Amino acid sequence: MYDNVADHGRGTRRCDGARCDLWGVVMSAQDPPIEVRRPTMRDVAIRAGTSFKTVSRVVNDEGGVSVELERRVRAAIAEIGLPPHVGARSLRRTDRRTATIGLLLEDVANPFSAAVARAVEDVAVPRGVIVYSASLDEDPARERALVTQFAARGVDGLVVAPAGAEHEHLAAELRAGTPVVCVDRIATGLAADAVVSTNDTGAAEGVRHLLAAGHRRIAFLGDRPTIATAAQRFAGYADALREAGLPVDPALVVEGLRSPSDADGAVTTLLGRRDPPTAAFTAQNLLTAGAVRALRRARVHRRVALVGFDDILLADLLDPGITVVAQDPEAIGRIAAELLFDRIAGGAGEPQVRFVPTTLIRRGSGEIPPAD
Amino acid sequence: MYDNVADHGRGTRRCDGARCDLWGVVMSAQDPPIEVRRPTMRDVAIRAGTSFKTVSRVVNDEGGVSVELERRVRAAIAEIGLPPHVGARSLRRTDRRTATIGLLLEDVANPFSAAVARAVEDVAVPRGVIVYSASLDEDPARERALVTQFAARGVDGLVVAPAGAEHEHLAAELRAGTPVVCVDRIATGLAADAVVSTNDTGAAEGVRHLLAAGHRRIAFLGDRPTIATAAQRFAGYADALREAGLPVDPALVVEGLRSPSDADGAVTTLLGRRDPPTAAFTAQNLLTAGAVRALRRARVHRRVALVGFDDILLADLLDPGITVVAQDPEAIGRIAAELLFDRIAGGAGEPQVRFVPTTLIRRGSGEIPPAD
DNA sequence: CTGTTAGCGCTTTCAT
DNA sequence: ATGAAAGCGCTAACAG
């Protein structure tokens, strides 16, 4: 919007040209709102025949107001209303709180992110705190811009699933006194709390499950390895193979998959090989969906085993049901929000990393034995 | 949080007891942030050897600043930074804009709501506007409280999927000059724009599809009829039956279902009847999931036809695939956000209702002929 | 107990 | 072209 809402400082880009002064300078006068100004403490004070400081005292339960005056003030408020003005309050208050936090996730439309968002909200709202939310799409520039936007509105804290490897903008927030908690991914080098799934051991458990069924040629389908979770899940895959004395066959590892159709294509290619894998491990929810699609199309969904990381709705109703390493996004979101509010309340001490365990859910696809 | 963030006015409840003064009065002094105060225009001005008004001019591209001074100001900003302060700016500005909107949906974790949220964000963020989001869970009191919270932070507009039938709090926002756009549901009696699916004709199309396959005993499974969308979808069901000259059999209509397991139970009960339905129409995404589960457990998923309203991930991979009347949540969110920004920009004129068409997607479950 | 004054960071208005 | 002063709505720090 206004070009100066952008960060003016330290090299972050300013107004991006075309979109400057977007909403024009004045509001159109057509169809004017019936009531223009919301009542303020001053209005209430006049109505109650007192000073606005007294109104402030009443509203803040500061005490030291006679019952009679308080009664009059409350009556005035009941008549004309007194919507709180958090911006003005935060401006003057020593703690500068806005009762607002920012939430930055990969994509609020992804079921995992959405569940995390809901859990964060459920911790925040009962505390009277409301939540900005935004999607990053793995774009570090977008993350920086949104952190700036949130900071410009004085959020009390940030919950972030960091995109990319560079976290100086988050470190700057920390330095300025805004607590940050990472979810889903640990921001390496950043002194912030983090709440993550047991990605490596969870993935290893899933792959071990396939190994136990007798598979030796297990494909790995993952997102970009620059994404920490993707890398950790691959590490778990590799660990499990190593334990079993098997090498990681690069021909069976496909990374950098960004969508269900990417996964679909990758599986289709793998199945076309001379010696195709007898099982696959998909390292993310949407990739699992894509893999299932490919297996069905090739009509091998009852012959090729599949274990997916992260659960999906309806996965149990497919035939066979999809065996998954389920995460617990509600716990991740809840714990992250709790840690954040601890820090906002002044909680000190070393940053902590909380691991939320995954659960292997056997539903059929992971129990298919190797065909050969 | 602070008890006075709650609405002080007009009977809305104040501090709810236990949660008053939540975060304590002062921030703990342990582990103090390295840098306490973010730089302001005054700091930059001192550094540049000018007045802070000049800094304001530079930052706002107001013009009327000599090139030399502007250079110095920009240099100072580059050195010490100048994070924008939207709260302070909005306080003084005539338009009072905060470049912030509020989004109130049924449940941000529901795939439909989540897709709407993402679409709204994608319209807002490129405009430099960020989004508060919250879930209502069909609770009108929660809606009122959250609208108050949003208003207390000076949102420029609201996108709401209203819970309940009473919209006075939204009317009050409208009167105070804050535009409101409804999504998913029309708020009757409220002079606000709305963007909704063609619930009645869409549902009718789905039911007609079952009738065309020869079904005469078609069950309806829906949410609470007090929810406008649920009522409209039922109306579509009834219309389609009426067109076919069939009565609505109350024994086949189950409403008030709130969860997948509710739907599961209802279908199981219906199947246990002497003359069970040969087909079912489920009026919401999660109810469809529950119904599928029940049909599978009873092993009649290939004998009893099913059409669901609203699409679900993986619905195409089930066996049979689930025939759905798909909504277009991305379009709903995008159009709602566009309408909202039009109003924020001063767009006048009568409130408009935009209908977003649904699409029947045939996948198998809806094409099963009646068994008898 | 009550009110006055100052000032948060910024834009507006008005001088210069 | 530049700056000083006022003030947005509120809380903090002092009066009385």
mmCIF file of N, CA, C and O (backbone and C1' of nucleotides) in Angstrom, chain A residues 37-56 76 80-82, chain C residues 4-7, chain D residues 7-11:
data_model
loop_
_atom_site.group_PDB
_atom_site.id
_atom_site.type_symbol
_atom_site.label_atom_id
_atom_site.label_comp_id
_atom_site.label_asym_id
_atom_site.label_seq_id
_atom_site.Cartn_x
_atom_site.Cartn_y
_atom_site.Cartn_z
ATOM 1 N N ARG A 37 -16.657 9.055 13.198
ATOM 2 C CA ARG A 37 -15.596 8.865 14.179
ATOM 3 C C ARG A 37 -16.049 7.899 15.274
ATOM 4 O O ARG A 37 -17.154 7.988 15.783
ATOM 5 N N ARG A 38 -15.181 6.968 15.623
ATOM 6 C CA ARG A 38 -15.512 6.099 16.754
ATOM 7 C C ARG A 38 -15.272 6.890 18.038
ATOM 8 O O ARG A 38 -14.349 7.704 18.109
ATOM 9 N N PRO A 39 -16.078 6.667 19.048
ATOM 10 C CA PRO A 39 -15.921 7.426 20.296
ATOM 11 C C PRO A 39 -14.571 7.155 20.952
ATOM 12 O O PRO A 39 -14.045 6.049 20.862
ATOM 13 N N THR A 40 -14.028 8.156 21.586
ATOM 14 C CA THR A 40 -12.760 8.008 22.304
ATOM 15 C C THR A 40 -12.992 8.274 23.789
ATOM 16 O O THR A 40 -14.087 8.635 24.211
ATOM 17 N N MET A 41 -11.942 8.128 24.562
ATOM 18 C CA MET A 41 -12.052 8.376 25.996
ATOM 19 C C MET A 41 -12.493 9.811 26.273
ATOM 20 O O MET A 41 -13.200 10.085 27.228
ATOM 21 N N ARG A 42 -12.061 10.703 25.423
ATOM 22 C CA ARG A 42 -12.425 12.104 25.615
ATOM 23 C C ARG A 42 -13.944 12.284 25.481
ATOM 24 O O ARG A 42 -14.572 12.978 26.283
ATOM 25 N N ASP A 43 -14.514 11.640 24.465
ATOM 26 C CA ASP A 43 -15.963 11.725 24.283
ATOM 27 C C ASP A 43 -16.692 11.195 25.511
ATOM 28 O O ASP A 43 -17.654 11.788 25.987
ATOM 29 N N VAL A 44 -16.226 10.057 25.978
ATOM 30 C CA VAL A 44 -16.857 9.446 27.145
ATOM 31 C C VAL A 44 -16.713 10.373 28.348
ATOM 32 O O VAL A 44 -17.666 10.567 29.115
ATOM 33 N N ALA A 45 -15.533 10.961 28.496
ATOM 34 C CA ALA A 45 -15.272 11.844 29.639
ATOM 35 C C ALA A 45 -16.232 13.023 29.643
ATOM 36 O O ALA A 45 -16.824 13.363 30.671
ATOM 37 N N ILE A 46 -16.415 13.639 28.488
ATOM 38 C CA ILE A 46 -17.333 14.770 28.392
ATOM 39 C C ILE A 46 -18.735 14.340 28.816
ATOM 40 O O ILE A 46 -19.376 14.975 29.641
ATOM 41 N N ARG A 47 -19.139 13.236 28.262
ATOM 42 C CA ARG A 47 -20.468 12.689 28.568
ATOM 43 C C ARG A 47 -20.629 12.426 30.067
ATOM 44 O O ARG A 47 -21.709 12.600 30.627
ATOM 45 N N ALA A 48 -19.537 11.967 30.700
ATOM 46 C CA ALA A 48 -19.623 11.612 32.118
ATOM 47 C C ALA A 48 -19.260 12.798 33.004
ATOM 48 O O ALA A 48 -19.274 12.689 34.228
ATOM 49 N N GLY A 49 -18.904 13.909 32.390
ATOM 50 C CA GLY A 49 -18.554 15.094 33.159
ATOM 51 C C GLY A 49 -17.302 14.914 33.996
ATOM 52 O O GLY A 49 -17.256 15.225 35.180
ATOM 53 N N THR A 50 -16.279 14.358 33.364
ATOM 54 C CA THR A 50 -15.027 14.171 34.101
ATOM 55 C C THR A 50 -13.869 14.315 33.122
ATOM 56 O O THR A 50 -14.072 14.736 31.980
ATOM 57 N N SER A 51 -12.677 13.980 33.546
ATOM 58 C CA SER A 51 -11.538 14.069 32.633
ATOM 59 C C SER A 51 -11.278 12.709 31.988
ATOM 60 O O SER A 51 -11.662 11.676 32.530
ATOM 61 N N PHE A 52 -10.636 12.738 30.864
ATOM 62 C CA PHE A 52 -10.457 11.467 30.149
ATOM 63 C C PHE A 52 -9.499 10.544 30.874
ATOM 64 O O PHE A 52 -9.519 9.337 30.678
ATOM 65 N N LYS A 53 -8.670 11.089 31.744
ATOM 66 C CA LYS A 53 -7.772 10.240 32.529
ATOM 67 C C LYS A 53 -8.578 9.327 33.456
ATOM 68 O O LYS A 53 -8.232 8.176 33.682
ATOM 69 N N THR A 54 -9.653 9.865 33.968
ATOM 70 C CA THR A 54 -10.519 9.050 34.832
ATOM 71 C C THR A 54 -11.130 7.903 34.032
ATOM 72 O O THR A 54 -11.226 6.779 34.507
ATOM 73 N N VAL A 55 -11.520 8.196 32.827
ATOM 74 C CA VAL A 55 -12.048 7.142 31.970
ATOM 75 C C VAL A 55 -10.994 6.063 31.788
ATOM 76 O O VAL A 55 -11.266 4.869 31.915
ATOM 77 N N SER A 56 -9.781 6.502 31.519
ATOM 78 C CA SER A 56 -8.687 5.547 31.363
ATOM 79 C C SER A 56 -8.556 4.688 32.615
ATOM 80 O O SER A 56 -8.388 3.469 32.533
ATOM 81 N N ALA A 76 -21.778 6.222 30.728
ATOM 82 C CA ALA A 76 -21.456 6.916 29.475
ATOM 83 C C ALA A 76 -20.956 5.928 28.433
ATOM 84 O O ALA A 76 -21.330 5.988 27.255
ATOM 85 N N ILE A 80 -22.564 5.526 24.645
ATOM 86 C CA ILE A 80 -21.946 5.850 23.356
ATOM 87 C C ILE A 80 -20.907 4.848 22.906
ATOM 88 O O ILE A 80 -20.480 4.863 21.767
ATOM 89 N N GLY A 81 -20.531 3.909 23.775
ATOM 90 C CA GLY A 81 -19.538 2.906 23.403
ATOM 91 C C GLY A 81 -18.134 3.455 23.546
ATOM 92 O O GLY A 81 -17.923 4.672 23.619
ATOM 93 N N LEU A 82 -17.171 2.557 23.621
ATOM 94 C CA LEU A 82 -15.769 2.990 23.678
ATOM 95 C C LEU A 82 -14.893 1.870 23.136
ATOM 96 O O LEU A 82 -14.306 1.109 23.888
ATOM 97 P P DT C 4 -7.922 19.378 34.478
ATOM 98 O "O5'" DT C 4 -6.369 19.686 34.274
ATOM 99 C "C5'" DT C 4 -5.599 20.260 35.338
ATOM 100 C "C4'" DT C 4 -4.116 20.013 35.100
ATOM 101 C "C3'" DT C 4 -3.670 20.288 33.656
ATOM 102 O "O3'" DT C 4 -2.639 21.266 33.692
ATOM 103 C "C1'" DT C 4 -2.817 18.186 34.424
ATOM 104 P P DT C 5 -2.134 21.937 32.370
ATOM 105 O "O5'" DT C 5 -0.857 21.047 32.032
ATOM 106 C "C5'" DT C 5 0.182 20.923 33.007
ATOM 107 C "C4'" DT C 5 1.166 19.844 32.579
ATOM 108 C "C3'" DT C 5 1.636 19.989 31.122
ATOM 109 O "O3'" DT C 5 3.047 20.123 31.135
ATOM 110 C "C1'" DT C 5 1.035 17.735 31.619
ATOM 111 P P DA C 6 3.807 20.406 29.767
ATOM 112 O "O5'" DA C 6 4.337 18.949 29.368
ATOM 113 C "C5'" DA C 6 5.159 18.244 30.301
ATOM 114 C "C4'" DA C 6 5.372 16.821 29.815
ATOM 115 C "C3'" DA C 6 5.874 16.730 28.369
ATOM 116 O "O3'" DA C 6 7.034 15.926 28.382
ATOM 117 C "C1'" DA C 6 4.008 15.297 28.693
ATOM 118 P P DG C 7 7.974 15.988 27.099
ATOM 119 O "O5'" DG C 7 7.577 14.646 26.354
ATOM 120 C "C5'" DG C 7 7.704 13.397 27.006
ATOM 121 C "C4'" DG C 7 6.986 12.357 26.177
ATOM 122 C "C3'" DG C 7 7.308 12.452 24.675
ATOM 123 O "O3'" DG C 7 7.618 11.173 24.197
ATOM 124 C "C1'" DG C 7 5.008 12.373 25.011
ATOM 125 P P DG D 7 -3.807 21.353 18.993
ATOM 126 O "O5'" DG D 7 -3.910 19.844 18.513
ATOM 127 C "C5'" DG D 7 -4.270 19.535 17.181
ATOM 128 C "C4'" DG D 7 -4.112 18.045 16.989
ATOM 129 C "C3'" DG D 7 -4.643 17.219 18.168
ATOM 130 O "O3'" DG D 7 -5.320 16.093 17.660
ATOM 131 C "C1'" DG D 7 -2.452 16.610 17.700
ATOM 132 P P DC D 8 -6.607 15.559 18.378
ATOM 133 O "O5'" DC D 8 -6.759 14.083 17.803
ATOM 134 C "C5'" DC D 8 -6.816 13.789 16.423
ATOM 135 C "C4'" DC D 8 -6.201 12.426 16.201
ATOM 136 C "C3'" DC D 8 -6.465 11.449 17.336
ATOM 137 O "O3'" DC D 8 -7.591 10.628 16.982
ATOM 138 C "C1'" DC D 8 -4.144 11.396 16.625
ATOM 139 P P DG D 9 -8.834 10.516 17.914
ATOM 140 O "O5'" DG D 9 -8.329 9.507 19.034
ATOM 141 C "C5'" DG D 9 -8.097 8.152 18.726
ATOM 142 C "C4'" DG D 9 -7.328 7.521 19.867
ATOM 143 C "C3'" DG D 9 -8.028 7.616 21.226
ATOM 144 O "O3'" DG D 9 -8.191 6.309 21.731
ATOM 145 C "C1'" DG D 9 -5.768 8.293 21.382
ATOM 146 P P DC D 10 -8.730 5.973 23.155
ATOM 147 O "O5'" DC D 10 -7.399 5.841 24.013
ATOM 148 C "C5'" DC D 10 -6.548 4.727 23.789
ATOM 149 C "C4'" DC D 10 -5.171 5.011 24.342
ATOM 150 C "C3'" DC D 10 -5.063 5.042 25.857
ATOM 151 O "O3'" DC D 10 -4.811 3.721 26.324
ATOM 152 C "C1'" DC D 10 -3.713 6.724 24.792
ATOM 153 P P DT D 11 -4.861 3.450 27.874
ATOM 154 O "O5'" DT D 11 -3.381 3.817 28.344
ATOM 155 C "C5'" DT D 11 -2.290 3.089 27.793
ATOM 156 C "C4'" DT D 11 -0.984 3.681 28.285
ATOM 157 C "C3'" DT D 11 -0.727 3.542 29.781
ATOM 158 O "O3'" DT D 11 0.674 3.307 29.920
ATOM 159 C "C1'" DT D 11 -0.636 5.805 29.185
#
